[in-house]
Tab-separated table of C-alpha atoms in Angstrom:
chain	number	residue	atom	x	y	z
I	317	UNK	CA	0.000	0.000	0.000
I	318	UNK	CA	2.905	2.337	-0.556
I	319	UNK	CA	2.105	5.232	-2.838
I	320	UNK	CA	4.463	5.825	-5.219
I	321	UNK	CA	6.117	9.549	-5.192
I	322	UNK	CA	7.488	10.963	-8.501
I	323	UNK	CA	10.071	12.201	-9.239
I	324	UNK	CA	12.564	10.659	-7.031
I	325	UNK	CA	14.869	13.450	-7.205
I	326	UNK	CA	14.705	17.615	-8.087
I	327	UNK	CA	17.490	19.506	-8.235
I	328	UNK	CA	16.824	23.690	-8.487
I	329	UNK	CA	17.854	26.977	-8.380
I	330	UNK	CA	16.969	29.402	-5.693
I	331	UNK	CA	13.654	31.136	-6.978
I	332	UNK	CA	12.890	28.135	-9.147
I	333	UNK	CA	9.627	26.018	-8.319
I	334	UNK	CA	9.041	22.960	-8.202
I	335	UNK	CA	6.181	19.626	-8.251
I	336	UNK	CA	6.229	16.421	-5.948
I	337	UNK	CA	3.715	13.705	-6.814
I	338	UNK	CA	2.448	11.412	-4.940
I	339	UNK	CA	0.038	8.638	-6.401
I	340	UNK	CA	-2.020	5.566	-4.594
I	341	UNK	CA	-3.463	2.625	-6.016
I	342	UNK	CA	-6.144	2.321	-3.419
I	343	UNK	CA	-8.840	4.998	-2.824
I	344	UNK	CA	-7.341	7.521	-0.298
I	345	UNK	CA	-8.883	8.958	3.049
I	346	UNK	CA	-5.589	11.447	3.610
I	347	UNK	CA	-2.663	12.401	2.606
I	348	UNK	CA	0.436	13.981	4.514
I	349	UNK	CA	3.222	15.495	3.684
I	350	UNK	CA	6.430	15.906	6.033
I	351	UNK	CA	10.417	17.190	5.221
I	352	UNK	CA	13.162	15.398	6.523
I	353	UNK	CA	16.910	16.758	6.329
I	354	UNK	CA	19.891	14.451	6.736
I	355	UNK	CA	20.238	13.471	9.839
I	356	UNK	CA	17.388	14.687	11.336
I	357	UNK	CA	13.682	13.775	11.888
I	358	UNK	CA	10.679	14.406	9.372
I	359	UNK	CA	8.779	17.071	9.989
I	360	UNK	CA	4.827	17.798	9.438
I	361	UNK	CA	3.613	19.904	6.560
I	362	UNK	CA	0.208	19.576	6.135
I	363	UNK	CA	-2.267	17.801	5.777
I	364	UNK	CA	-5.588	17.065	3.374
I	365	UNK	CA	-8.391	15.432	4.018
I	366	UNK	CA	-10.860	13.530	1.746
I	367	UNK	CA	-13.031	16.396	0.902
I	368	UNK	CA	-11.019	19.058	1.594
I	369	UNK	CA	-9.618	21.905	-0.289
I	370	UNK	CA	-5.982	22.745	-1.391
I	371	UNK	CA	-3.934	23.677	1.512
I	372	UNK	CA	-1.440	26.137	1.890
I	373	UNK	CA	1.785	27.665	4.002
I	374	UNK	CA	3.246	30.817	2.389
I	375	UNK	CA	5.146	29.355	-0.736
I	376	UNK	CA	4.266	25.923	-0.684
I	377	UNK	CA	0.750	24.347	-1.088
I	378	UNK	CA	-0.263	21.259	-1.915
I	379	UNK	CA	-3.876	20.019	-3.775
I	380	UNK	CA	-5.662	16.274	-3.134
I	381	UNK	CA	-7.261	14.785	-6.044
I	382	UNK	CA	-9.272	12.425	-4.539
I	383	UNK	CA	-11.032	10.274	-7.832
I	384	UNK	CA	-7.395	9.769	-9.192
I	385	UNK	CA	-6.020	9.317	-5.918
I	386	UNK	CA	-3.405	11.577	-6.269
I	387	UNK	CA	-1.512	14.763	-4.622
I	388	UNK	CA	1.024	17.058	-5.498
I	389	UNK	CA	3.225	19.270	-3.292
I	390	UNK	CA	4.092	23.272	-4.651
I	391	UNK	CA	7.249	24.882	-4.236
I	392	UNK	CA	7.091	28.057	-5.135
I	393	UNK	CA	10.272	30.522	-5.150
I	394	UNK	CA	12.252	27.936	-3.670
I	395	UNK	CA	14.407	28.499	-0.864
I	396	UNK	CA	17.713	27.237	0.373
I	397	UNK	CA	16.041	26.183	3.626
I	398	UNK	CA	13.421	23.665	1.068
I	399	UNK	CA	16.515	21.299	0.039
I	400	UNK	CA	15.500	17.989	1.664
I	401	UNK	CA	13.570	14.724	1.102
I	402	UNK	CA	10.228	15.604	0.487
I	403	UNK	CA	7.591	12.198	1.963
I	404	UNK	CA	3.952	11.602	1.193
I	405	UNK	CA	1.974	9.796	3.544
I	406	UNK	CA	-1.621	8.106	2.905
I	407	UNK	CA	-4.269	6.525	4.884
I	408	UNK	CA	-6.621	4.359	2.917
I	409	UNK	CA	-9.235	3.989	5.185
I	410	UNK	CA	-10.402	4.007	8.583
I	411	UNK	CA	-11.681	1.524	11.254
I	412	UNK	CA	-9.718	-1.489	12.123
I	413	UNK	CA	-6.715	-0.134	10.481
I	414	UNK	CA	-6.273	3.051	12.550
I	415	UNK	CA	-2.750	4.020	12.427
I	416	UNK	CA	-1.946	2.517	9.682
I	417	UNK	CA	-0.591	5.837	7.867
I	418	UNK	CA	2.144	4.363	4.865
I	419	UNK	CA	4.800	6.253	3.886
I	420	UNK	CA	6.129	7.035	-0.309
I	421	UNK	CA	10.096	6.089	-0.646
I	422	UNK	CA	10.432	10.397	-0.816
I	423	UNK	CA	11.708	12.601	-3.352
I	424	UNK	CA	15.070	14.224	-2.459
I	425	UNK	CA	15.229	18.164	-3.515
I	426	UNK	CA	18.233	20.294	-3.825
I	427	UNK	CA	18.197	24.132	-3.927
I	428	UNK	CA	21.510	25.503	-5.267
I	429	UNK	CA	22.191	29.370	-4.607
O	1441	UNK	CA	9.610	21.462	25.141
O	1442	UNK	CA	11.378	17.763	25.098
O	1443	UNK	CA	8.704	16.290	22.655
O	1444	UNK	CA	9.592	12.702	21.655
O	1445	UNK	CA	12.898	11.577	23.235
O	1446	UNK	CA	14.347	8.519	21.631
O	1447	UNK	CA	17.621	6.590	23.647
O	1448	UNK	CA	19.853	5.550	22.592
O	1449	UNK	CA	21.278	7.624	19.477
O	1450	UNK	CA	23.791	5.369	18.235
O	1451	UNK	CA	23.851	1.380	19.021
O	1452	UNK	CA	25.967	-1.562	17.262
O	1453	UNK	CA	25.102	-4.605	18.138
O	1454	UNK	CA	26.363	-7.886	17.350
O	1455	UNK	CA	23.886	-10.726	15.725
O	1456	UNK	CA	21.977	-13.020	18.066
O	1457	UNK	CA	21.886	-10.032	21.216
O	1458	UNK	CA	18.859	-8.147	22.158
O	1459	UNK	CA	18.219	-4.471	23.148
O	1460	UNK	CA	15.388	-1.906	23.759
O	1461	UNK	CA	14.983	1.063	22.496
O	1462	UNK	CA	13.346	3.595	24.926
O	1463	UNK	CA	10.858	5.774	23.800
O	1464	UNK	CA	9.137	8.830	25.684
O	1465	UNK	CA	6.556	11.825	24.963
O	1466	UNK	CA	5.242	14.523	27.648
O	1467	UNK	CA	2.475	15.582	25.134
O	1468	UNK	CA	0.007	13.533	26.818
O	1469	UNK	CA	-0.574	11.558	23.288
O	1470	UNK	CA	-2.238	8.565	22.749
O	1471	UNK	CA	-1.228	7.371	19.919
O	1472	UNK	CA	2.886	6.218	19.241
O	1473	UNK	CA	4.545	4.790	16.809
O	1474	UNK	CA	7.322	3.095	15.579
O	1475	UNK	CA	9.009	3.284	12.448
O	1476	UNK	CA	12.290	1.837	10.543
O	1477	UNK	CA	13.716	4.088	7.794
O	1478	UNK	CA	16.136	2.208	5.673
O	1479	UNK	CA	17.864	4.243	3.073
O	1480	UNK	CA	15.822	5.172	0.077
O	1481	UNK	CA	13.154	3.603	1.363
O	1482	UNK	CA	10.837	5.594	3.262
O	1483	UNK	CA	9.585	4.831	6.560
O	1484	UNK	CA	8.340	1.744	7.455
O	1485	UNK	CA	5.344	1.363	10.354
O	1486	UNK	CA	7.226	-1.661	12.815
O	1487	UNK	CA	4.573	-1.577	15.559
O	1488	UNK	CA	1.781	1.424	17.000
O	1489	UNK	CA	-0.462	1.838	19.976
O	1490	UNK	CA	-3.766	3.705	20.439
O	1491	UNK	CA	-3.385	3.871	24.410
O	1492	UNK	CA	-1.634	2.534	27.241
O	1493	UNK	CA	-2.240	-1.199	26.929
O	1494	UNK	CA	-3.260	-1.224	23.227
O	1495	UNK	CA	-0.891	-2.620	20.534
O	1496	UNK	CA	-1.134	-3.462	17.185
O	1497	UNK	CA	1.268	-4.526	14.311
O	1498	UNK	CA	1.950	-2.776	11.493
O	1499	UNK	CA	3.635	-3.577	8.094
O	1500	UNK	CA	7.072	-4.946	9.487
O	1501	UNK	CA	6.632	-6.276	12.932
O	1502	UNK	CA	8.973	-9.475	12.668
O	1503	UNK	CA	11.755	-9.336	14.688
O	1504	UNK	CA	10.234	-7.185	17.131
O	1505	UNK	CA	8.007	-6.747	20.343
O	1506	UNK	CA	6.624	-3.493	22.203
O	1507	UNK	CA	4.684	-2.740	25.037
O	1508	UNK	CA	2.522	0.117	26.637
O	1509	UNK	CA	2.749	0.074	30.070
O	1510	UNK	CA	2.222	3.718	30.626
O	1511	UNK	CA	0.727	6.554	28.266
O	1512	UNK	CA	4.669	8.316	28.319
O	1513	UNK	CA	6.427	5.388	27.249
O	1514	UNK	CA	6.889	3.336	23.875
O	1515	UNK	CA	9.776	0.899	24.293
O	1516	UNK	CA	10.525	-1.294	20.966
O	1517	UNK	CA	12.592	-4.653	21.893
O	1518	UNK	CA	14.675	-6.333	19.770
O	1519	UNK	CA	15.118	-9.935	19.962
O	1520	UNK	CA	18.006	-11.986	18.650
O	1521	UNK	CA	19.667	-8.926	16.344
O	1522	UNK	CA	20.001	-9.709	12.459
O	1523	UNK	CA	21.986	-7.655	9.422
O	1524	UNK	CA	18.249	-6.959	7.964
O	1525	UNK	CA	17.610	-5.046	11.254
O	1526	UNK	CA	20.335	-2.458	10.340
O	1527	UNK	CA	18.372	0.706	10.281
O	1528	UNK	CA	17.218	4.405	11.508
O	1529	UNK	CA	14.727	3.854	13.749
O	1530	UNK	CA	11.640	6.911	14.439
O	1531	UNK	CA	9.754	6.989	17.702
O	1532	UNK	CA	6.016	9.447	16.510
O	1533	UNK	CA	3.367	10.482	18.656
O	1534	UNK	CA	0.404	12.011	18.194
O	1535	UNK	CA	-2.743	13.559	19.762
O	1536	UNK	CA	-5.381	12.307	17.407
O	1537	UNK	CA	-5.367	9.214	14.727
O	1538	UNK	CA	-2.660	10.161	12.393
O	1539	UNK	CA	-4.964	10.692	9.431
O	1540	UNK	CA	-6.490	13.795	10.903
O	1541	UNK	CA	-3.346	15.224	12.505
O	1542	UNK	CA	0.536	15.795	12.617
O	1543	UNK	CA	2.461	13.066	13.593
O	1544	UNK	CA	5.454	14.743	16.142
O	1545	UNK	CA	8.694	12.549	15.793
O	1546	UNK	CA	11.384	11.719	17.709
O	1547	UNK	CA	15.781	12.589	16.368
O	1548	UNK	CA	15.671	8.700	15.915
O	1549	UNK	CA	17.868	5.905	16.863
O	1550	UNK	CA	20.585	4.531	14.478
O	1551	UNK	CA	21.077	0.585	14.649
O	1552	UNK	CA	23.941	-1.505	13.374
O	1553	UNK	CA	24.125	-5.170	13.588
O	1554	UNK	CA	27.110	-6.511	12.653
């Protein structure tokens, strides 16, 4: 139940924006999105909900496209402080399987100066 | 502001021994976690809980036991150490079922067996 994050790696200039994908093959309830630098822990994003509209944190956003069980992450004006690995997490569906959130394999991005 | 507080940082360990490692959050969550990262991977749910007493497996449990004695604590045991166990380990908490909320991590624990 892994969703599958494209593409694997970005590599930018500062001011340049980018798109993260992240794709499911089962109908999605949420998706998350958390930044991890080396050597240190991921850290929350945001987070949409089946139903809910795009989100957004100064320059980056994110939409949820909920028939093709898909969402994309926005960089916009990229920063230095965005270089990292970029993770999608979904949650299929609720009930017995509360917890259960499963993680993509991440898409490294690099901002150069 | 401690958070998540994972122990120990760094461990190598030899194949065939055992060790725990400790988990704690003083956010009052219910909810904990345990994940594996292995590189270029992702993260990989080993075991959760929903409350003190209440555990459940998740995608990788093999290899590995946890209990929930108290609402604070998360320790993740180790039995009988193999190569494939060689990984970053993650510690999360968080206040509310993770698919309407942030998940709060812990700096992680990195395990060698050798």
């Amino acid at each position: 139940q892994q969703p599958v994050q494209s593409p694997q790696a970005v590599i930018l200039r500062e001011g340049e924006d980018a798109v993260i994908n992240c794709s499911s093959s089962k109908a999605l309830y949420s998706v998350h999105w958390y930044r991890q630098k080396h050597g240190e822990a991921p850290v929350f994003l945001m987070i949409l909900l089946k139903g809910g509209e795009q989100k957004g944190h100064e320059k980056i956003s994110a939409s949820f496209n909920e028939k093709k069980q898909q969402s994309s992450l926005y960089l916009t004006a990229s920063q230095l402080s965005y270089s990292g690995t970029y993770f999608c997490g979904t949650e299929s569906y609720r009930g017995s399987t509360l917890g259960r959130l499963y993680f993509g394999r991440g898409t490294q991005l690099t901002v150069w100066p | 502001n401690a958070g998540v507080t994972q122990t120990p940082k760094f461990r190598i360990l030899k194949i065939g021994q055992s060790m725990t490692l400790q988990c704690a959050q003083d956010m009052n969550h219910n909810y904990m976690y345990w994940y594996r990262q292995d590189p270029g991977m992702g993260l990989k749910l080993i075991y959760y809980s929903v409350g003190a007493g209440i555990t459940d497996k998740g995608e990788v449990p093999n290899g590995y036991n946890v209990s929930r004695s108290t609402t604070e604590d998360f320790p993740l045991r180790l039995e009988l150490a193999a190569p494939s166990q060689t990984s970053v380990y993650f510690c999360a908490s968080s206040y509310v079922p993770p698919g309407t909320g942030e998940l709060f991590f812990g700096e992680g624990s990195r395990l060698t067996v050798l």
